[in-house]
Coordinates of C-alpha atoms in Angstrom, one line a residue:
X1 CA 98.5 118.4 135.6
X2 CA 99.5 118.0 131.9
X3 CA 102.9 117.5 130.5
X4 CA 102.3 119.6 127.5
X5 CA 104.5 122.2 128.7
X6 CA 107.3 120.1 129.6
X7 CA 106.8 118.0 126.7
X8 CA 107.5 120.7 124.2
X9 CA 109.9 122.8 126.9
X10 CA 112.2 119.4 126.7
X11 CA 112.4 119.4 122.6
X12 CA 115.5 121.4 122.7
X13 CA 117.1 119.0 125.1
X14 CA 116.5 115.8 123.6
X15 CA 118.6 113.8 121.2
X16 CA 118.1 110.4 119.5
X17 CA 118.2 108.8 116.0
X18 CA 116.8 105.6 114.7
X19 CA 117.4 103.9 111.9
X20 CA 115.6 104.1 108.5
X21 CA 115.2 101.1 106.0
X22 CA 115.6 103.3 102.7
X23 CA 118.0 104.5 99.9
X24 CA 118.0 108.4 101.1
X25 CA 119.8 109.4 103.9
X26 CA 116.7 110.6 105.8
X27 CA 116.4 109.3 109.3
X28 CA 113.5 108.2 112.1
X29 CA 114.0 109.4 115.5
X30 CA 113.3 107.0 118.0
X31 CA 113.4 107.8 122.2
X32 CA 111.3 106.7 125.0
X33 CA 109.4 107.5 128.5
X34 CA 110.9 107.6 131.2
X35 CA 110.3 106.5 134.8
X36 CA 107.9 109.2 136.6
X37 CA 105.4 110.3 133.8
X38 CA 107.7 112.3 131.5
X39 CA 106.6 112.2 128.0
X40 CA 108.4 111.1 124.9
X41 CA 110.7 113.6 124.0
X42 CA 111.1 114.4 119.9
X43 CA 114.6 114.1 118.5
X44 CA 116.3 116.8 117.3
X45 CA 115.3 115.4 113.9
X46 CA 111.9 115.7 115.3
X47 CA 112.1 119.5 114.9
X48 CA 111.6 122.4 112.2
X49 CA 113.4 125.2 111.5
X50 CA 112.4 126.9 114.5
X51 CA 112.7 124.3 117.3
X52 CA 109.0 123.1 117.3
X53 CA 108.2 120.1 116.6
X54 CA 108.3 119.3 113.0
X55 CA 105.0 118.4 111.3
X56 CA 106.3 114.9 110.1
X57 CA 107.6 113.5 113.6
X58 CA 105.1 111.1 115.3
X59 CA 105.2 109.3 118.2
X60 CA 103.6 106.2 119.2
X61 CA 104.0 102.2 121.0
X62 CA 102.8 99.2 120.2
X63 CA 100.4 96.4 122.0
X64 CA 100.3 92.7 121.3
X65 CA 97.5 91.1 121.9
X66 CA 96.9 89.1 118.5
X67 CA 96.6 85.6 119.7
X68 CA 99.3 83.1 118.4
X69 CA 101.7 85.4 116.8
X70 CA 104.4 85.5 118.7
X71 CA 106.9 88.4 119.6
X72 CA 106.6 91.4 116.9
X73 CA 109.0 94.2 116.0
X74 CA 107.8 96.7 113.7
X75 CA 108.2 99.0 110.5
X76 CA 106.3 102.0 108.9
X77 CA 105.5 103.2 105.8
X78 CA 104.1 106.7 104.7
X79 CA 101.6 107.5 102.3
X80 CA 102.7 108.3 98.7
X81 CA 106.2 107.1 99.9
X82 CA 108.1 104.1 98.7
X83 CA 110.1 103.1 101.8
X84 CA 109.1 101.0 104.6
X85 CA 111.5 102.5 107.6
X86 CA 112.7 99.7 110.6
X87 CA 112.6 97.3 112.0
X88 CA 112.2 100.4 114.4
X89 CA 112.2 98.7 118.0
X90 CA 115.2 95.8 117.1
X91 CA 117.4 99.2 115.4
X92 CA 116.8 101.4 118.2
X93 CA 118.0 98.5 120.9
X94 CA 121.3 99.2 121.6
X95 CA 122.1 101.5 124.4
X96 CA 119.2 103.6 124.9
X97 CA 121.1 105.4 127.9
X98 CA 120.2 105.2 131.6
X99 CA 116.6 107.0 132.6
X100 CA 117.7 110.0 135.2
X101 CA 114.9 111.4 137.3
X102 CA 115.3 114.6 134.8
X103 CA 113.6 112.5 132.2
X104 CA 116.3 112.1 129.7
X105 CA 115.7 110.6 126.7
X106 CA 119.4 109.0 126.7
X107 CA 121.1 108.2 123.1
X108 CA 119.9 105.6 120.9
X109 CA 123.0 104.7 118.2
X110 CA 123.3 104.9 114.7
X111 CA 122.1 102.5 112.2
X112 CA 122.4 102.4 108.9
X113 CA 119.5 102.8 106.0
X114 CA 118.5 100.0 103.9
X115 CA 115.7 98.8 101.3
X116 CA 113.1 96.9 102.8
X117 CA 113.0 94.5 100.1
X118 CA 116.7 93.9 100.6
X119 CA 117.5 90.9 102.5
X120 CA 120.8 92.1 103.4
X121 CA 119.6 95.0 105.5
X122 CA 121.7 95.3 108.4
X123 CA 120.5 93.0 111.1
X124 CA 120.5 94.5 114.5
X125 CA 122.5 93.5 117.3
X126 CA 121.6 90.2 118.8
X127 CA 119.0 89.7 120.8
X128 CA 116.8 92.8 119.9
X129 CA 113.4 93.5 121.5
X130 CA 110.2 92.8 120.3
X131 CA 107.0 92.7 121.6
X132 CA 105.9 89.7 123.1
X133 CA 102.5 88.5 123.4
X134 CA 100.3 90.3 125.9
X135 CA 103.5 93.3 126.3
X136 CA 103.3 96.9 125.1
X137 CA 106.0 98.5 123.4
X138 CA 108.3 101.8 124.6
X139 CA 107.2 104.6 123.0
X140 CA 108.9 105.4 119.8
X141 CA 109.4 108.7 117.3
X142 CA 109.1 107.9 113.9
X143 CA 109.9 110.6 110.7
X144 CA 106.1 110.7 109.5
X145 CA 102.7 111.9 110.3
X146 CA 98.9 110.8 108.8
X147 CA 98.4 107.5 107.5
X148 CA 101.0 104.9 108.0
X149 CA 101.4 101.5 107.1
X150 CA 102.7 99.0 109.3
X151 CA 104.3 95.7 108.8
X152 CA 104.7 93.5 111.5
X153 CA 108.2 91.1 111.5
X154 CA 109.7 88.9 113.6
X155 CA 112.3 90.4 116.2
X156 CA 116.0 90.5 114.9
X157 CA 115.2 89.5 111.4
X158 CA 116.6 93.1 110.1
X159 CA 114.5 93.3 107.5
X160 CA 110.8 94.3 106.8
X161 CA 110.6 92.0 104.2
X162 CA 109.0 89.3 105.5
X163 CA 106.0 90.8 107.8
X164 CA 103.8 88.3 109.3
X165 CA 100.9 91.2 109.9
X166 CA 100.4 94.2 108.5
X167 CA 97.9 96.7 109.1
X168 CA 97.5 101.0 108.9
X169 CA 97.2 103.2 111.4
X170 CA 96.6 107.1 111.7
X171 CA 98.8 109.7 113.2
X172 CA 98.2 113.2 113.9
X173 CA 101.6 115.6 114.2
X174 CA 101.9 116.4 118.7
X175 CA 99.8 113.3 119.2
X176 CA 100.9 109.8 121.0
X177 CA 99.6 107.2 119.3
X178 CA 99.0 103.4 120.8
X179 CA 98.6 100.8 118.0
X180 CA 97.3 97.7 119.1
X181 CA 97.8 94.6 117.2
X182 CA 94.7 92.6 117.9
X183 CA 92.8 89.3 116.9
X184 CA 94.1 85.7 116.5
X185 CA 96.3 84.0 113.8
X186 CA 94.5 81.7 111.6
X187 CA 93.5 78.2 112.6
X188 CA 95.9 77.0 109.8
X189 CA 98.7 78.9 111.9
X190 CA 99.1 81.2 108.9
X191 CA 98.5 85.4 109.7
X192 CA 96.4 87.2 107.3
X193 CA 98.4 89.5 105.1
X194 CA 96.3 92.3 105.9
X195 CA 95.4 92.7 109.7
X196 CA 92.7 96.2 108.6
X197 CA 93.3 98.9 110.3
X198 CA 90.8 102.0 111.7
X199 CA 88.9 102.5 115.3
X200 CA 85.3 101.4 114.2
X201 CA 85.9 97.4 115.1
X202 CA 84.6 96.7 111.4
X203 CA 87.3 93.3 110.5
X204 CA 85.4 90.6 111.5
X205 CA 85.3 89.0 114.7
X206 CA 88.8 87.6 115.5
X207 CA 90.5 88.3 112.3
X208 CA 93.8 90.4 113.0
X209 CA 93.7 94.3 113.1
X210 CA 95.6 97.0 114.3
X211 CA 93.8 99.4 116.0
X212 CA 95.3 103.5 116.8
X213 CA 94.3 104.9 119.9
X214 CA 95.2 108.5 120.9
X215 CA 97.0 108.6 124.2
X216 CA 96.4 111.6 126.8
X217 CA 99.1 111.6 129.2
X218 CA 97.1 114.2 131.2
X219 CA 96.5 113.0 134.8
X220 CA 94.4 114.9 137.5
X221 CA 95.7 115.0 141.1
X222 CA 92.4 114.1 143.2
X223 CA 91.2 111.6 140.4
X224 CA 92.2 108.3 139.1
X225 CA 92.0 108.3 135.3
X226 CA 91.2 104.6 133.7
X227 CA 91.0 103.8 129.9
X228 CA 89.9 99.9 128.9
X229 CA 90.4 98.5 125.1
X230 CA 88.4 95.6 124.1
X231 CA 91.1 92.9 122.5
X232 CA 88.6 89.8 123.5
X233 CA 88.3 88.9 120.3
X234 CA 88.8 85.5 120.4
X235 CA 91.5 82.4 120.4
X236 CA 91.4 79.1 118.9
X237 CA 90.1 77.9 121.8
X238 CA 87.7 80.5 123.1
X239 CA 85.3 82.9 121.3
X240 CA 84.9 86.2 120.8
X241 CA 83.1 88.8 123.2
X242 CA 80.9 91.1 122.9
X243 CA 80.5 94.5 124.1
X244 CA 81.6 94.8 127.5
X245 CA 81.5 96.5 130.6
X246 CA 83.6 97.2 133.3
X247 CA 83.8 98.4 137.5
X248 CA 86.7 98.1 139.8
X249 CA 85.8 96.2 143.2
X250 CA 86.7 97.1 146.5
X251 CA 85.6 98.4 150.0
X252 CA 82.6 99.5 147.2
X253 CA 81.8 99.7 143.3
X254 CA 83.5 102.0 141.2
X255 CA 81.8 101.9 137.3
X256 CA 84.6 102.3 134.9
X257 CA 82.5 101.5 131.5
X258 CA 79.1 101.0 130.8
X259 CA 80.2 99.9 127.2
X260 CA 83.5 98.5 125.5
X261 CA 82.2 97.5 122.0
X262 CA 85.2 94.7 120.1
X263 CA 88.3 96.4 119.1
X264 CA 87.6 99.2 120.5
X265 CA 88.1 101.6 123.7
X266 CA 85.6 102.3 126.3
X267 CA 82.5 104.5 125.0
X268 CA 82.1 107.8 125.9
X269 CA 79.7 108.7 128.7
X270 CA 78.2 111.3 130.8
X271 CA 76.7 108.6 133.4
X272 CA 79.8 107.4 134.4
X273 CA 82.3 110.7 132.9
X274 CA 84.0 108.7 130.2
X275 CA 85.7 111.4 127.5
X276 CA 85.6 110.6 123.4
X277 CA 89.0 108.9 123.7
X278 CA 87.8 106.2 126.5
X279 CA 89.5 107.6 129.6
X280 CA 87.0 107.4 132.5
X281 CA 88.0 109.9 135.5
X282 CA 86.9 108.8 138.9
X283 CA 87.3 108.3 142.4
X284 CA 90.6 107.1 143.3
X285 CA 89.8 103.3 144.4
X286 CA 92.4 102.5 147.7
X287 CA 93.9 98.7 147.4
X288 CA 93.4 95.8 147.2
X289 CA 91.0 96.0 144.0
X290 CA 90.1 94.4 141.2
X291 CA 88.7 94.2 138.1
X292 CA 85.5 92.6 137.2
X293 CA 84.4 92.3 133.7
X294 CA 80.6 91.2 132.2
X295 CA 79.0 91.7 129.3
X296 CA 77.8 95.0 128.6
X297 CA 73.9 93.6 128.1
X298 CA 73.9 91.7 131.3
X299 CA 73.0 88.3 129.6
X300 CA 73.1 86.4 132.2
X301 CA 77.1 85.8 131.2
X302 CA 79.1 85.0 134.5
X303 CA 81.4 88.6 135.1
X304 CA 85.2 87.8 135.4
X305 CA 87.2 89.0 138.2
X306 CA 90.7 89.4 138.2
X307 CA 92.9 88.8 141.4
X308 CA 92.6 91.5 143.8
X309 CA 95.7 93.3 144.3
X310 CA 97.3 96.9 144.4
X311 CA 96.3 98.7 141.1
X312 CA 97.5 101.8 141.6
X313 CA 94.1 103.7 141.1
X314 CA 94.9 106.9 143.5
X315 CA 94.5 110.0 142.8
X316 CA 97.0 111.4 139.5
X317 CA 97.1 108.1 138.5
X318 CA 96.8 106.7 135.0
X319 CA 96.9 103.4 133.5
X320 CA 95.3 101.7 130.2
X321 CA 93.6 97.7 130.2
X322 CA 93.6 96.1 127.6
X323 CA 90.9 93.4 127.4
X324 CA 92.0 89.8 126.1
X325 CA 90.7 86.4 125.7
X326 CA 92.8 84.6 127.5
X327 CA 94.2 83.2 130.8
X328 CA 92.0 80.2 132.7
X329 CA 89.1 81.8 132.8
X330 CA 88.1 82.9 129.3
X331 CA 89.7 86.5 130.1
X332 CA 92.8 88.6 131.2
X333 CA 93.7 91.9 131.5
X334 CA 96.7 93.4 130.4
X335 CA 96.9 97.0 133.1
X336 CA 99.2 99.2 132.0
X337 CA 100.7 102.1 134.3
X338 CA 100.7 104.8 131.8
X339 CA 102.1 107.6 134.4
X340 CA 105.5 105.3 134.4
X341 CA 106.7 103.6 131.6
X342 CA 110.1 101.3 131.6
X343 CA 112.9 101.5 129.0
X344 CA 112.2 98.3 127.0
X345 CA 108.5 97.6 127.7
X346 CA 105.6 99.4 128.9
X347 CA 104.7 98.9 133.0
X348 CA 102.2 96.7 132.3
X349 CA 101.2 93.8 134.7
X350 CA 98.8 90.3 133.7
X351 CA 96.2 89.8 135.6
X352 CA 94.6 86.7 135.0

């Protein structure tokens, strides 16, 4: 079933703003997923002239999985534009509303504009959200499409001033968007200024990078569909992988990846039916499973296995793992429900 229909049927319904962090009075949408699969729904802001959605509204979340960084919020910047807009998840706090089974987006207050250079910005309230370490982001909408820059900045500082990462990513106008903040903080403890951005794994091993993967929301009702990013790319303590491969293990074998290259999502595949954007479909896999992880070239590298448990894999389910190096063992995975995503962070579970 896809949610493209009731993703663009709910536009007229929905109503958020978000806070931007410049001198106009132009502002960022912000809402979020609710519990049961319903999509992000675009702010009224979000829209044209004509109730579609406008061709400069985005939406996208955040993982963290950079190594040593600590809890992130975030704020964006638009090519050929001056303003950095946010910190979007700290300004967008407040009180997002109560999810209804309807899927409404709730409200999400005002805030008021400010320069990112300005150190006065209004702070938001305290104890904003960020996103911890090994935690993925709501969904968000924000007021611009293509190629964004993003800098990274420590929860409740109200200000993009100061960003400990920073990085580009690119969004296309009706897409999601997951940006994943990967790699490891210098040995030094200092965070290079400029994490890279792009899909094709070129920064270095372990050097920061944020990373834009398209989301597809689309599930299938006798099929369990399974995506896997490759985040192992070292701590101060253990090396980087790889390319990887992956099966879920239970009553028998399922193959969910023949190949995860560094920093980047599952390969595409006919062998085992993996599509261009790294969603595998298969078999739904009944409980308890796990996950077991080797390298892709079978070099005689022990595979990881993490706990068994209930993963959810039946059929119309969906859920993104992201690969990292860390946990006991060398590796963990951060599973992600993607069908079901809370108000303040993404249903993810750490299995280590």
């Amino acid at each position: 079933m896809s949610w493209r229909p009731l993703f663009f049927a709910s536009l007229a319904l929905a109503s958020a703003v978000a806070v931007a962090c410049a001198d106009s009075d132009e502002r960022a949408p912000t809402t979020e997923t609710q519990e049961g699969g319903a999509p992000p729904t675009l702010a009224d802001a979000a829209r044209d002239d004509d109730g579609g959605m406008s061709k400069n509204a985005g939406v996208l979340r955040v993982a963290h999985l950079a190594d040593g960084l600590g809890a992130v919020d975030f704020c964006y910047q638009a090519r050929g534009t001056g303003n950095l807009v946010g910190p979007v998840l700290g300004r967008a706090s407040g009180d997002a509303g109560t999810p209804t089974d309807a899927g409404d987006a709730g409200e999400v207050p005002d805030a008021e504009a400010g320069d990112a250079s300005d150190d006065g910005a209004t702070s938001p309230e305290a104890g904003s959200p960020g996103v911890p370490y090994l935690a993925v982001s709501r969904y968000v909408t924000v007021s611009a499409t293509g190629t964004l820059a993003l800098s990274f900045v420590r929860p409740g500082s109200g200000s993009c001033a100061d960003p400990v990462a920073s990085g580009a990513v690119t969004i296309d106008p009706g897409k999601l968007v997951t940006a994943v903040l990967m790699g490891r903080v210098e040995a030094d403890g200092g965070a290079p200024g400029d994490a890279g951005a792009g899909t094709d794994g070129g920064s270095p091993d372990g050097e920061l990078r944020v990373t834009a993967f398209v989301d597809n929301r689309e599930t299938v009702r006798d099929k369990a569909r399974v995506r896997l990013v490759h985040a192992a790319l070292g701590t101060t303590t253990q090396p980087p992988r790889g390319a990887l491969a992956a099966r879920a293990v239970s009553g028998r074998t399922t193959e969910l990846a023949s190949a995860i290259p560094p920093g980047q999502a599952s390969r595409s595949s006919t062998e085992i039916p993996v599509d261009s954007l790294g969603y595998a479909t298969v078999t739904p896999v009944p409980p308890p499973t796990a996950i077991e992880i080797s390298q892709a070239d079978d070099a005689g590298t022990a595979a990881w296995l993490s706990p068994f448990t209930d993963l959810g894999l039946s059929g119309g389910s969906l859920h993104t793992g992201f690969i990292s190096s860390d946990g006991p063992t060398g590796l963990a995975l951060l599973w992600c429900d993607d069908t079901s995503t809370s108000v303040t962070l993404g249903a993810c579970k750490l299995l280590r």
